[in-house]
Coordinates of C-alpha atoms in Angstrom, one line a residue:
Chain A
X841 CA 0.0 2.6 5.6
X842 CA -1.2 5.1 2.6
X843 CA -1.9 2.8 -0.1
X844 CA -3.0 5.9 -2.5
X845 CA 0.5 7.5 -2.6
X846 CA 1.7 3.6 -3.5
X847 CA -0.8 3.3 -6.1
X848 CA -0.1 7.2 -7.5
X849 CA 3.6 6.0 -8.0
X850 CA 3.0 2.9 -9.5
X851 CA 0.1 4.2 -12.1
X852 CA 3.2 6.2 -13.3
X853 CA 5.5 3.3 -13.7
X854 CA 2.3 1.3 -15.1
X855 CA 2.3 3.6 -18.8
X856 CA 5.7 1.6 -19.8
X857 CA 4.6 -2.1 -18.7
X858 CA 3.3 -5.0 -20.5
X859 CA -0.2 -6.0 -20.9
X860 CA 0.5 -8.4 -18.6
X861 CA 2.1 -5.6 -16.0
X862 CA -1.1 -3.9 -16.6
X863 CA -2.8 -6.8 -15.5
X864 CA -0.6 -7.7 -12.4
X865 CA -1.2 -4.2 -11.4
X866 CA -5.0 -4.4 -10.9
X867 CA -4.6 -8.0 -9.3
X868 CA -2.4 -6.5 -6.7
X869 CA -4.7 -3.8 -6.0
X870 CA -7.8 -5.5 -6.3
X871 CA -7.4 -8.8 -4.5
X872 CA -4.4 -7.9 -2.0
X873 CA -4.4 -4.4 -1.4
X874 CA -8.1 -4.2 -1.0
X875 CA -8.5 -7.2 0.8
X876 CA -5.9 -6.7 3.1
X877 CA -7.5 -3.1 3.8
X878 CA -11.1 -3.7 4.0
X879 CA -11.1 -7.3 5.4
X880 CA -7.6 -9.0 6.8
X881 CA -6.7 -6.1 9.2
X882 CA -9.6 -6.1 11.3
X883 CA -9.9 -9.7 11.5
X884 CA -6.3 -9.6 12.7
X885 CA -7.1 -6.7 15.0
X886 CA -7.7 -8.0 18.3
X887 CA -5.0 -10.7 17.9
X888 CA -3.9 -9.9 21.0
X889 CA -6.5 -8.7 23.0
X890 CA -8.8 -11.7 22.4
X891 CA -5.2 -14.5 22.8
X892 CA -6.0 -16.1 26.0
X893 CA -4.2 -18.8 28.1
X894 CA -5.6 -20.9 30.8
X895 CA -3.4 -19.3 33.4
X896 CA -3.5 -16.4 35.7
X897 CA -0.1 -16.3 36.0
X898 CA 0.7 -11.9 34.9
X899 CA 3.0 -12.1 31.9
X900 CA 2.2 -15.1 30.7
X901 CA -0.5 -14.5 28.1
X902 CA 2.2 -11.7 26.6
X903 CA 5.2 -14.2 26.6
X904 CA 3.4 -16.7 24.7
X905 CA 1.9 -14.2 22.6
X906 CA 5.0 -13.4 21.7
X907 CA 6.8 -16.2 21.2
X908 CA 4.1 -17.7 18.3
X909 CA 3.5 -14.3 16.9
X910 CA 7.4 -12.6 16.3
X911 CA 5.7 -10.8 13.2
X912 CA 2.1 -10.4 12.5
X913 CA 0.7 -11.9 9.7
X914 CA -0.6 -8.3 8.7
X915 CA 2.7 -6.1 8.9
X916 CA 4.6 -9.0 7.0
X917 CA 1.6 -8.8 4.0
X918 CA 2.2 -4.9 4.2
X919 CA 6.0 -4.9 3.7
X920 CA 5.3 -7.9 1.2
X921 CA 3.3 -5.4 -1.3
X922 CA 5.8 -2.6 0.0
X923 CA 8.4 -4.3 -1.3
X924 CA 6.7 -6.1 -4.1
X925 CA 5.6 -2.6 -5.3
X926 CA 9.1 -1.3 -5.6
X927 CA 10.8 -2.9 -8.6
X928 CA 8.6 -0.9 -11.0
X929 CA 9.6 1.9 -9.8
X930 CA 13.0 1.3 -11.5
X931 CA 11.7 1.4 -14.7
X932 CA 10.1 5.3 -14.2
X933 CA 13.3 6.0 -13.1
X934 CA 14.9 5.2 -16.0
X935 CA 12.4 6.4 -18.0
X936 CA 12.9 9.8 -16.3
X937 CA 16.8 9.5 -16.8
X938 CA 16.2 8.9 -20.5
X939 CA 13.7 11.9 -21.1
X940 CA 15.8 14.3 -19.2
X941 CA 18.9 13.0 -21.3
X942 CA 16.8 13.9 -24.4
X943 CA 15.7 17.0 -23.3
X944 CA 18.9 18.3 -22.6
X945 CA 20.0 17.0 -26.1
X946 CA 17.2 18.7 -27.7
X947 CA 17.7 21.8 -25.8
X948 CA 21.8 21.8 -27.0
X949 CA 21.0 20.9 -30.7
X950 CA 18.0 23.6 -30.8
X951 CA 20.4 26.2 -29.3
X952 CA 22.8 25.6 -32.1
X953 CA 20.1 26.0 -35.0
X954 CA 19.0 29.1 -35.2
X955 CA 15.5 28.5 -36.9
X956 CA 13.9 26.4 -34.4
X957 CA 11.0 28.3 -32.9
X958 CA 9.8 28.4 -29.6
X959 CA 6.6 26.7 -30.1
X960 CA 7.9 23.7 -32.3
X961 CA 10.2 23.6 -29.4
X962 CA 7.9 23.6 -26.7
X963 CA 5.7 20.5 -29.2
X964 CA 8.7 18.4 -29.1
X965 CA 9.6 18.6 -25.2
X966 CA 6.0 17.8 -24.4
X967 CA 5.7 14.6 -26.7
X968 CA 8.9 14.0 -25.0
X969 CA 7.1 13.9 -21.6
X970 CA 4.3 11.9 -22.9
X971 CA 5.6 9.3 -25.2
X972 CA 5.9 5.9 -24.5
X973 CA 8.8 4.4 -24.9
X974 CA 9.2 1.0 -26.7
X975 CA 11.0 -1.6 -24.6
X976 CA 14.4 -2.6 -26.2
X977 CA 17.7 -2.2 -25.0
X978 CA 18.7 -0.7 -21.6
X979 CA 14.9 -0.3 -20.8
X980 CA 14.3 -4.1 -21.3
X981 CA 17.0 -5.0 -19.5
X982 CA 15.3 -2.7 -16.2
X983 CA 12.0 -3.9 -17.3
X984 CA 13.4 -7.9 -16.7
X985 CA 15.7 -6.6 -13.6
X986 CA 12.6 -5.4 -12.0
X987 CA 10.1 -8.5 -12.8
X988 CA 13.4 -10.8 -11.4
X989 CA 13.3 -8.6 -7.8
X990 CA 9.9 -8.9 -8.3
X991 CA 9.7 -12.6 -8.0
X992 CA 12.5 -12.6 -5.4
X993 CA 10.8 -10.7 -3.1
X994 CA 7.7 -12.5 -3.7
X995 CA 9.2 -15.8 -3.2
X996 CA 11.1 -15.4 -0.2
X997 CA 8.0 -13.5 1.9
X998 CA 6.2 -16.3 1.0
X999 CA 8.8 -18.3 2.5
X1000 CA 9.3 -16.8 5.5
X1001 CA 5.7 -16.9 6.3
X1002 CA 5.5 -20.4 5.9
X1003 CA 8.4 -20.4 7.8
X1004 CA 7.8 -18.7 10.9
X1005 CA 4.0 -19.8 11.3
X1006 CA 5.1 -23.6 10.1
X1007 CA 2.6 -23.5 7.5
X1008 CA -0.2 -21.1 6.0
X1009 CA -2.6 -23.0 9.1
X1010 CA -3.4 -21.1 12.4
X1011 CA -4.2 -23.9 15.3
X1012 CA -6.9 -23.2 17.4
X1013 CA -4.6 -24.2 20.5
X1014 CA -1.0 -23.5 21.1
X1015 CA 1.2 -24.9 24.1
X1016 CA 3.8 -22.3 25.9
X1017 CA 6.3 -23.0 28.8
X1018 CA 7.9 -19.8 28.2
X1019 CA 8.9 -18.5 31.4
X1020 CA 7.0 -16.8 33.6
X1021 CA 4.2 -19.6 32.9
X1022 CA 4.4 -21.9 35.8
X1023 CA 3.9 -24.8 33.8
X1024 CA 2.5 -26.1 30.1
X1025 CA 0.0 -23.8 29.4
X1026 CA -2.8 -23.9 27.0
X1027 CA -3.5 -20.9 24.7
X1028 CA -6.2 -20.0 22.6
X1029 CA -5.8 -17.9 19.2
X1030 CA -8.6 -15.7 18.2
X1031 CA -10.4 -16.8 15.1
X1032 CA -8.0 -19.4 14.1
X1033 CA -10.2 -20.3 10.7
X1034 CA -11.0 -16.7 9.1
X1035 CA -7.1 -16.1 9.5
X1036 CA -6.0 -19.7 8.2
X1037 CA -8.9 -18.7 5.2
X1038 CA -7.4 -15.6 4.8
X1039 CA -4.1 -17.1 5.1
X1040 CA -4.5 -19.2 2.1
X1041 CA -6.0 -16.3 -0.1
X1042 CA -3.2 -14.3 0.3
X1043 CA -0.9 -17.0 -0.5
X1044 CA -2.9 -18.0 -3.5
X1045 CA -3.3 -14.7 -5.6
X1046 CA 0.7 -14.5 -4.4
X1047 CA 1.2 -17.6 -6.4
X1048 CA -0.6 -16.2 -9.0
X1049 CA 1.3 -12.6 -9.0
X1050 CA 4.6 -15.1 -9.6
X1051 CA 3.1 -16.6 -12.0
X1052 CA 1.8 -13.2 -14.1
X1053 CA 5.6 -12.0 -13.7
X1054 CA 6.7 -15.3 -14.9
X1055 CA 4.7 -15.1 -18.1
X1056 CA 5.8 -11.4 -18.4
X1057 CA 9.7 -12.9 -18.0
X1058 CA 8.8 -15.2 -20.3
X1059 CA 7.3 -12.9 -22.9
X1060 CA 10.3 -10.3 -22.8
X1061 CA 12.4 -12.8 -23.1
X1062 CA 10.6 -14.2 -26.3
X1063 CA 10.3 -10.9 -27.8
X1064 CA 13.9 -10.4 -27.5
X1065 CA 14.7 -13.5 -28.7
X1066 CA 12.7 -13.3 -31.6
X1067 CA 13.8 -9.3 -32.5
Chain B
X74 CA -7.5 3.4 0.3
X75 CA -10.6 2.3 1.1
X76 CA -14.0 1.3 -2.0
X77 CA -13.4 4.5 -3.6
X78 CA -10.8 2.7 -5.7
X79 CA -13.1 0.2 -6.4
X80 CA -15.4 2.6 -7.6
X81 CA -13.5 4.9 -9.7
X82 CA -12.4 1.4 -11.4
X83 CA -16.3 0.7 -12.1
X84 CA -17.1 3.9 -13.1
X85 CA -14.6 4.1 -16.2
X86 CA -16.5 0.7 -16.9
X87 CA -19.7 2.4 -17.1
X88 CA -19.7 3.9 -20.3
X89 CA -19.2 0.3 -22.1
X90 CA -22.2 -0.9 -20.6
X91 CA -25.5 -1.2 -21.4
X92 CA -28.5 0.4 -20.1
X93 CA -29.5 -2.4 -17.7
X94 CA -25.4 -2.6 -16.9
X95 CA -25.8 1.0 -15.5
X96 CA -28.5 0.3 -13.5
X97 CA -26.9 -2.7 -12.1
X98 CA -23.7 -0.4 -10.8
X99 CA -25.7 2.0 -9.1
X100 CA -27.6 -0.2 -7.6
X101 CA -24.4 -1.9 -6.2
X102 CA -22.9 1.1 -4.9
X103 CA -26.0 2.8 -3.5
X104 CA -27.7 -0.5 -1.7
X105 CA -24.4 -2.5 -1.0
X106 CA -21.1 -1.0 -0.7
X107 CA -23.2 2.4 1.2
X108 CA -24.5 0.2 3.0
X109 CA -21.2 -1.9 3.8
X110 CA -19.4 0.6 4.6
X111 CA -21.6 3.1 6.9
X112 CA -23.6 0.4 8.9
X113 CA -22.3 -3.2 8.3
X114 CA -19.1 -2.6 9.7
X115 CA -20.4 -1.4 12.6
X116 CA -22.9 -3.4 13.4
X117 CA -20.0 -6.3 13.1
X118 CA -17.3 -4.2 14.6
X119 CA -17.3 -6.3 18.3
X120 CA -18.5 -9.4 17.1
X121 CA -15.9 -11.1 19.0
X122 CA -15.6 -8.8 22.4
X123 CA -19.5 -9.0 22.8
X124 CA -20.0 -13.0 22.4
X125 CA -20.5 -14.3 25.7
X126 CA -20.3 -17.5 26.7
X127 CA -21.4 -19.2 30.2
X128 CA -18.4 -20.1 31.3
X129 CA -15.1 -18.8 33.1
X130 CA -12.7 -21.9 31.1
X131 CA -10.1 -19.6 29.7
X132 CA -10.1 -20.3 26.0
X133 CA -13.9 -21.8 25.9
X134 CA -15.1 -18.2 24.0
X135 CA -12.6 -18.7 21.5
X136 CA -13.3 -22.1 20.3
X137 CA -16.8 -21.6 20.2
X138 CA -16.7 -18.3 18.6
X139 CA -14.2 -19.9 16.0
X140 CA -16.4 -23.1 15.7
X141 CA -19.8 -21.1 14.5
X142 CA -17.9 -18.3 12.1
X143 CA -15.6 -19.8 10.5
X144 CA -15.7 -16.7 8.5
X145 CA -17.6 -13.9 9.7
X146 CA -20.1 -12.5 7.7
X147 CA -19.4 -8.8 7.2
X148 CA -16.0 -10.3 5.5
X149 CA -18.1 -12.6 3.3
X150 CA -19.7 -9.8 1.9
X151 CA -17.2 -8.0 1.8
X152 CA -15.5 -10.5 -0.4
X153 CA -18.7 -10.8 -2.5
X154 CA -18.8 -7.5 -3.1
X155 CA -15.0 -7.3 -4.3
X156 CA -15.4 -10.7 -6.6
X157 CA -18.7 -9.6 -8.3
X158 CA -17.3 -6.3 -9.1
X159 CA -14.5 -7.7 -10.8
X160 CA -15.8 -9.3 -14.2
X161 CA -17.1 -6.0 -15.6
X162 CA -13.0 -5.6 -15.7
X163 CA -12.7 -7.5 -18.6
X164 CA -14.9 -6.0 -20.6
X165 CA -12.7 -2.5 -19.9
X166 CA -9.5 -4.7 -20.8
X167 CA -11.4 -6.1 -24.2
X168 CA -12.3 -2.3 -25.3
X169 CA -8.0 -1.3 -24.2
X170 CA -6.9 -4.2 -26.0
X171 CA -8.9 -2.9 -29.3
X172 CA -7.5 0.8 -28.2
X173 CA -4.1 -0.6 -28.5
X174 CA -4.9 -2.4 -31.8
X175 CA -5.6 0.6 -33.6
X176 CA -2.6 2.9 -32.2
X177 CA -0.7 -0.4 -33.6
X178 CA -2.1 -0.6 -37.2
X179 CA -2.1 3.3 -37.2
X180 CA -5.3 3.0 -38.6
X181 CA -9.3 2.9 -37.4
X182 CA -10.3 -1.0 -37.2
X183 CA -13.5 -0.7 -35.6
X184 CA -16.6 1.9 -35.9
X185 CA -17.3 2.1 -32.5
X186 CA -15.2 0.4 -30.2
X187 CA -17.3 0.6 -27.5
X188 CA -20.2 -1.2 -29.4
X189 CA -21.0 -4.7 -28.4
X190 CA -20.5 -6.6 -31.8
X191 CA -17.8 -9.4 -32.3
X192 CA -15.2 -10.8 -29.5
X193 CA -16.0 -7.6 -27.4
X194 CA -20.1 -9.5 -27.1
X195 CA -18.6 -12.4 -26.0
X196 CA -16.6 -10.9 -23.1
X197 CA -19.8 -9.1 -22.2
X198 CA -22.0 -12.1 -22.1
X199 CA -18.7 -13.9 -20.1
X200 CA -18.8 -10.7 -17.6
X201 CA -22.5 -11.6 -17.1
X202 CA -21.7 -14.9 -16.5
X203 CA -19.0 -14.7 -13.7
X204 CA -21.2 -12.1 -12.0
X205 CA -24.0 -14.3 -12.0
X206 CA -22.0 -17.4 -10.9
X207 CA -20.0 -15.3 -7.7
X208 CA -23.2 -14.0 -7.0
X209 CA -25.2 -17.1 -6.6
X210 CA -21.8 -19.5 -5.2
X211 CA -21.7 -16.0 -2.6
X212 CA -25.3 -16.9 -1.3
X213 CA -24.9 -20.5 -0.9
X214 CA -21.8 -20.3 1.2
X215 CA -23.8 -17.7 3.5
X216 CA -26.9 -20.5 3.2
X217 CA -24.8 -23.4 4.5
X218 CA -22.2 -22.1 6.6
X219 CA -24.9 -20.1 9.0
X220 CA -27.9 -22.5 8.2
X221 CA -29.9 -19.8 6.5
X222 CA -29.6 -16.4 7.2
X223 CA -31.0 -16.6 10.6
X224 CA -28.3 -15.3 13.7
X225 CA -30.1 -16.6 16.5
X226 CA -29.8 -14.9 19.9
X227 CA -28.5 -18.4 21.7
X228 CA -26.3 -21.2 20.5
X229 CA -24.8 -24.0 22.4
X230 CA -21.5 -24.9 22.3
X231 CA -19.2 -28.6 23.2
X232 CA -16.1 -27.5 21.6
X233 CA -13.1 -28.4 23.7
X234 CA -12.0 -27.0 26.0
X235 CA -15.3 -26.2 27.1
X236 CA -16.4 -28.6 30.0
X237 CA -19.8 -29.4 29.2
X238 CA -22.2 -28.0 26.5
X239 CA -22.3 -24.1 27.2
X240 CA -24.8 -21.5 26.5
X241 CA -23.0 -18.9 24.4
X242 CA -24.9 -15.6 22.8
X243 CA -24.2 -13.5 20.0
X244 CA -24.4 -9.7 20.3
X245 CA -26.5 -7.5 18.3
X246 CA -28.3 -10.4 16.6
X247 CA -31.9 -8.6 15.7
X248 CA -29.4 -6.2 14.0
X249 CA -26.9 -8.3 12.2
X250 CA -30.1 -10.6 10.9
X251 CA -31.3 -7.5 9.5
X252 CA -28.7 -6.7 7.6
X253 CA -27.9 -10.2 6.2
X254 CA -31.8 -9.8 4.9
X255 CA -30.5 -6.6 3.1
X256 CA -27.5 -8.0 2.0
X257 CA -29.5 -11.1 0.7
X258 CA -32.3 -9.2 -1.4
X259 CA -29.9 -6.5 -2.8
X260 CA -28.0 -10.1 -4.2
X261 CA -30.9 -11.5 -5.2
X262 CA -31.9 -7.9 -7.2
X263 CA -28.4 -7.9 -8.8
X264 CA -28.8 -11.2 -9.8
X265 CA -32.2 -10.8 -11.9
X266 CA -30.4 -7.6 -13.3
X267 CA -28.1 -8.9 -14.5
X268 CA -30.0 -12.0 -15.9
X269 CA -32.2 -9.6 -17.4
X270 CA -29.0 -8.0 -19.4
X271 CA -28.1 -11.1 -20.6
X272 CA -31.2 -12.1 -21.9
X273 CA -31.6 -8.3 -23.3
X274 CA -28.4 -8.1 -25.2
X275 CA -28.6 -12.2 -26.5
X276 CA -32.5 -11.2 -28.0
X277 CA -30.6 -7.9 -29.2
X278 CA -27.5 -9.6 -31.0
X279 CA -30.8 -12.3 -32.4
X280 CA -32.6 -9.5 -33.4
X281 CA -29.8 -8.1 -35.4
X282 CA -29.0 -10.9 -37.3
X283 CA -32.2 -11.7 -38.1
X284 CA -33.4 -8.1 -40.0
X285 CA -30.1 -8.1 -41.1
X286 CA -30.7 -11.1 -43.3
X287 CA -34.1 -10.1 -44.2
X288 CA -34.7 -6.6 -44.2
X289 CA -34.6 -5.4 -47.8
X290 CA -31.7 -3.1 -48.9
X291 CA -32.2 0.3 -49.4
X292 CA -30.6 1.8 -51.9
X293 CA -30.5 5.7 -51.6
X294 CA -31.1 8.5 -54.3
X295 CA -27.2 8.6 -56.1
X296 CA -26.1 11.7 -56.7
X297 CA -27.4 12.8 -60.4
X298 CA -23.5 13.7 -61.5
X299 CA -22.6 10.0 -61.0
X300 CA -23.4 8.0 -64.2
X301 CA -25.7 5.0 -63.8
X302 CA -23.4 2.3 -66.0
X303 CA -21.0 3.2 -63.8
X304 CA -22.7 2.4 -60.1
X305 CA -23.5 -1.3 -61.3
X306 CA -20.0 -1.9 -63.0
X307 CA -18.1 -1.1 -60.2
X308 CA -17.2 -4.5 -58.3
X309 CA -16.9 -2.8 -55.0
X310 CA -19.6 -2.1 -52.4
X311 CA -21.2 1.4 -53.7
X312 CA -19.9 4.2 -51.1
X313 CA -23.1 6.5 -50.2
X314 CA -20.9 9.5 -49.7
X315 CA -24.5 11.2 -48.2
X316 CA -24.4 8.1 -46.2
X317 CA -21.1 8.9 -45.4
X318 CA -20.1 5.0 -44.4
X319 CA -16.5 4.3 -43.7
X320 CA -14.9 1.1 -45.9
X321 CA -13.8 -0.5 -42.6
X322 CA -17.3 -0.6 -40.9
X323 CA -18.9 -1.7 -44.2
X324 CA -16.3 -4.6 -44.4
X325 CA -17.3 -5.8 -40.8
X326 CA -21.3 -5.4 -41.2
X327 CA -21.9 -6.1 -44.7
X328 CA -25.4 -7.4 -45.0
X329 CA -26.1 -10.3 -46.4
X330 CA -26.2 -10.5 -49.8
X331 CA -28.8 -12.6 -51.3

C-alpha cells in the first residue's frame, strides 16, 4: 500500500478545507496511517503462522483460521483510510472543473479584447491556479457531500469490524469444528492483547475522526446558515 | 511511508522553536527514531518465533507469550516516539492560525509571528507540557508492565493451557535489555531538555516583564527639523522614524508607563 501517493493527493485537496479538515488530515496521518505502518502490521504479521490448534489433524489449523479471520484486521483498516481518503478528493475535482471553466472564459474574453497583453495574461491564469477558493455555493455543497461519505464510510467499517470479530476484543482461545477437525478443537491466536490494544486505538481516534467531521458538518452548516 | 513523514512534519516546526527546542529534535531523531528504525526493529523482529517454551501443548507458547507482553516493547516505543512528537504540532498550528489572521485582516497584526509572546507562549509552555507528561506516563508503563527494564533470559509460565508451570525463554534478551537501557536514557535526556526549555523560556518571559517595568526609557536624539512643542503635544506615542517601530508592534509592547 503506497501511502505517499495517498498523502500527495490529499495535500492537494487539503488547500480548500477547513481548519478543522486541516486538522483531521494530520490526525489521519499521524495516529492511523503511521501507526498502522510502523506498528499494527507487523504485529498482525504472523497471524497465521504463529495460529495453532491442539490437533494434528492437516487442514485443520487453516479451516479454523479461516473461519474466525474472513478479513484481517489489517486489510480492513487499509481499505478503511482508502476509502476514508477518498471523499476529498471530490472537492479538487471540482476545484479543477471550476479553474479550467475560468480559464477558458478568460482565454475567450481576452481573445476578444484586443489590449490584453500576454504577460497580464499569463498573471491572471497563474493566480487562477493558485487561489483559493472561498467555500459557498456549489463548492460547499461538495465540501458537505464529501464530509457526509466521509462519515458513512467511517461508520459502517467500524461496524463491520465489530461485526465480523463480535467486538473490538481478540480471545486468547477460539473453538472450531469446522470440518476436517475431527472433533472440538482448541485454537490459540497469536498475541491476542497487543491486537485487542491495538484494536481499541484504532477504533478510538476513528471515533474521533467522526467526530472532527461532525464539527466540520456542523460548522459549514452554521456558516451557511448564518451567510 | 515510513518516519520520514514524521520528520519532515518536525522539521517545519523547528524554526518556531527555541534553542534548547532544536537541540531536543535532533536529539530525538539522531538517538531514538535512528535508532528505532535500524536496530530496534530487528533486534524485535522474531520475538514471537524464537520464544521457546518447554513444552509440546499446542497453544501453551501462545498464552504465555501473550501473558508476559501484553504489548511488546519495540511497539511501546514506537508509540512513545509518535505521541511525544506530536505536541510541538500545536505550536505550528498556533503560528498558521496567526498566518491566517493576517491574510484575513489584510493587514500585519503581529511583529514577528514566530516570536514567543502572547497566546503563541502559552501553546509553547502547553507543548512542553504534554511532552513531558507522554514522556514520563511512556516510562512508567514500560516500568510496571515488564517490572523494570530488565528482560530476563528465563520466565515461568501457568497460563492455561499449559499443564504445569513451564520454563519458557525469551530470545535475544542481553540484546533487547540493551536497547530498552538506550531507549530509557535517551527518555530520561529528552525529558530534562525539555524541562530545562520550560524553565528557560518561563525565567525569559519573567525577565521581560520585569526590565520592562523598570528599565528607564530611552528617548533617542529627534531629528533637529521636528519642533520640540510639537513632540510633547502630540497625544500619541512619538514614532522614532530612525527607530523605524511599526504602530502595530508598539501597540502590543508598549512599556509601561509610569
Amino acid at each position: 500500500m503506497s501511502w505517499p501517493i495517498l498523502y500527495a493527493q490529499l495535500v492537494g485537496a487539503n488547500r480548500h478545507s477547513t481548519s478543522l479538515g486541516k486538522v483531521w488530515l494530520s490526525v489521519l496521518f499521524i495516529f492511523r496511517v503511521m501507526v498502522l505502518v510502523v506498528a499494527a502490521e507487523s504485529v498482525w504479521g504472523d497471524e497465521q503462522s504463529d495460529f495453532t490448534c491442539n490437533t494434528l489433524q492437516p487442514g485443520c489449523e487453516n479451516v479454523c483460521y479461516d473461519q474466525f479471520f474472513p478479513v484481517s484486521h489489517i486489510r480492513l483498516w487499509c481499505l478503511q483510510l482508502l476509502f476514508v481518503s477518498t471523499p476529498p478528493l471530490l472537492v479538487t475535482m471540482y476545484v479543477a472543473y471550476r479553474n479550467q471553466s475560468d480559464r477558458k472564459r478568460l482565454l475567450e474574453g481576452s481573445g476578444r479584447s484586443s489590449f490584453l497583453s500576454n504577460k497580464c495574461q499569463e498573471e491572471d491564469l497563474n493566480t487562477l491556479k493558485r487561489r483559493r477558493l472561498p467555500i459557498a455555493g456549489a463548492l460547499w455543497w461538495t465540501y458537505a457531500f464529501s464530509l457526509l461519505f466521509r462519515l458513512l464510510f467511517e461508520g459502517g467499517f467500524m461496524y463491520a469490524l465489530y461485526v465480523v470479530y463480535d467486538g473490538f476484543h481478540m480471545p486468547r482461545l477460539v473453538q472450531c469444528d469446522q470440518w476436517p477437525c475431527p472433533n472440538l478443537v482448541d485454537c490459540f491466536i497469536s498475541r491476542p492483547t497487543e491486537k485487542t490494544i491495538f484494536t481499541v486505538f484504532m477504533a478510538t481516534i476513528s471515533s474521533i475522526c467522526m467526530v472532527l467531521n461532525m464539527a466540520e458538518l456542523s460548522y459549514l452548516v452554521a456558516k451557511a446558515v448564518t451567510r | 511511508m515510513n518516519w520520514g513523514f514524521l520528520e519532515n512534519v518536525l522539521s517545519g516546526v523547528n524554526k518556531y522553536s527555541t534553542v534548547i527546542g532544536r537541540i531536543w529534535l535532533s536529539v530525538v531523531f539522531l538517538f531514538r527514531i535512528l535508532v528505532y528504525v535500524a536496530a530496534a526493529e530487528q533486534v524485535w523482529k522474531d520475538e514471537q518465533s524464537d520464544f521457546v517454551c518447554n513444552t509440546r501443548q499446542p497453544g501453551c507458547e501462545n498464552a504465555c507469550f501473550d501473558h508476559f507482553f501484553p504489548i511488546s516493547q519495540v511497539r511501546l516505543w514506537a508509540l512513545q516516539l509518535i505521541m511525544v512528537s506530536t505536541p510541538s504540532l500545536l505550536v505550528a498550528l498556533h503560528v498558521a492560525y496567526r498566518e491566517h489572521r493576517e491574510a484575513k485582516y489584510k493587514k500585519k497584526l503581529y511583529k514577528n509571528k514566530g516570536s514567543l509572546d502572547g497566546g503563541l507562549f502559552l501553546t509553547y509552555i502547553l507543548s512542553l507540557v504534554f511532552k513531558i507528561t507522554f514522556e514520563v506516563v511512556s516510562l512508567l508503563a514500560f516500568y510496571f508492565l515488564y517490572n523494570g527494564f530488565e528482560v530476563p533470559m528465563l520466565l515461568r509460565c501457568s497460563e492455561s493451557p499449559c499443564p504445569n508451570t513451564e520454563d519458557c525463554y525469551i530470545g535475544r534478551a542481553t540484546e533487547k535489555k540493551i536497547f530498552l537501557y538506550i531507549m530509557g536514557c535517551t527518555s530520561i535526556l529528552c525529558i530534562c531538555l525539555n524541562f530545562a526549555e520550560l524553565m528557560y523560556i518561563i525565567w525569559k518571559h519573567l525577565w521581560k516583564c520585569f526590565t520592562r517595568r523598570y528599565a528607564p526609557v530611552q528617548r533617542t536624539v529627534s531629528h533637529p527639523a521636528v519642533s520640540i512643542v510639537n513632540q510633547f503635544a502630540s497625544a500619541d506615542p512619538t514614532i522614532n522614524t530612525e527607530q523605524g517601530h511599526e504602530p502595530a508592534a508598539e501597540e502590543e509592547n508598549r512599556p509601561v508607563q509610569s
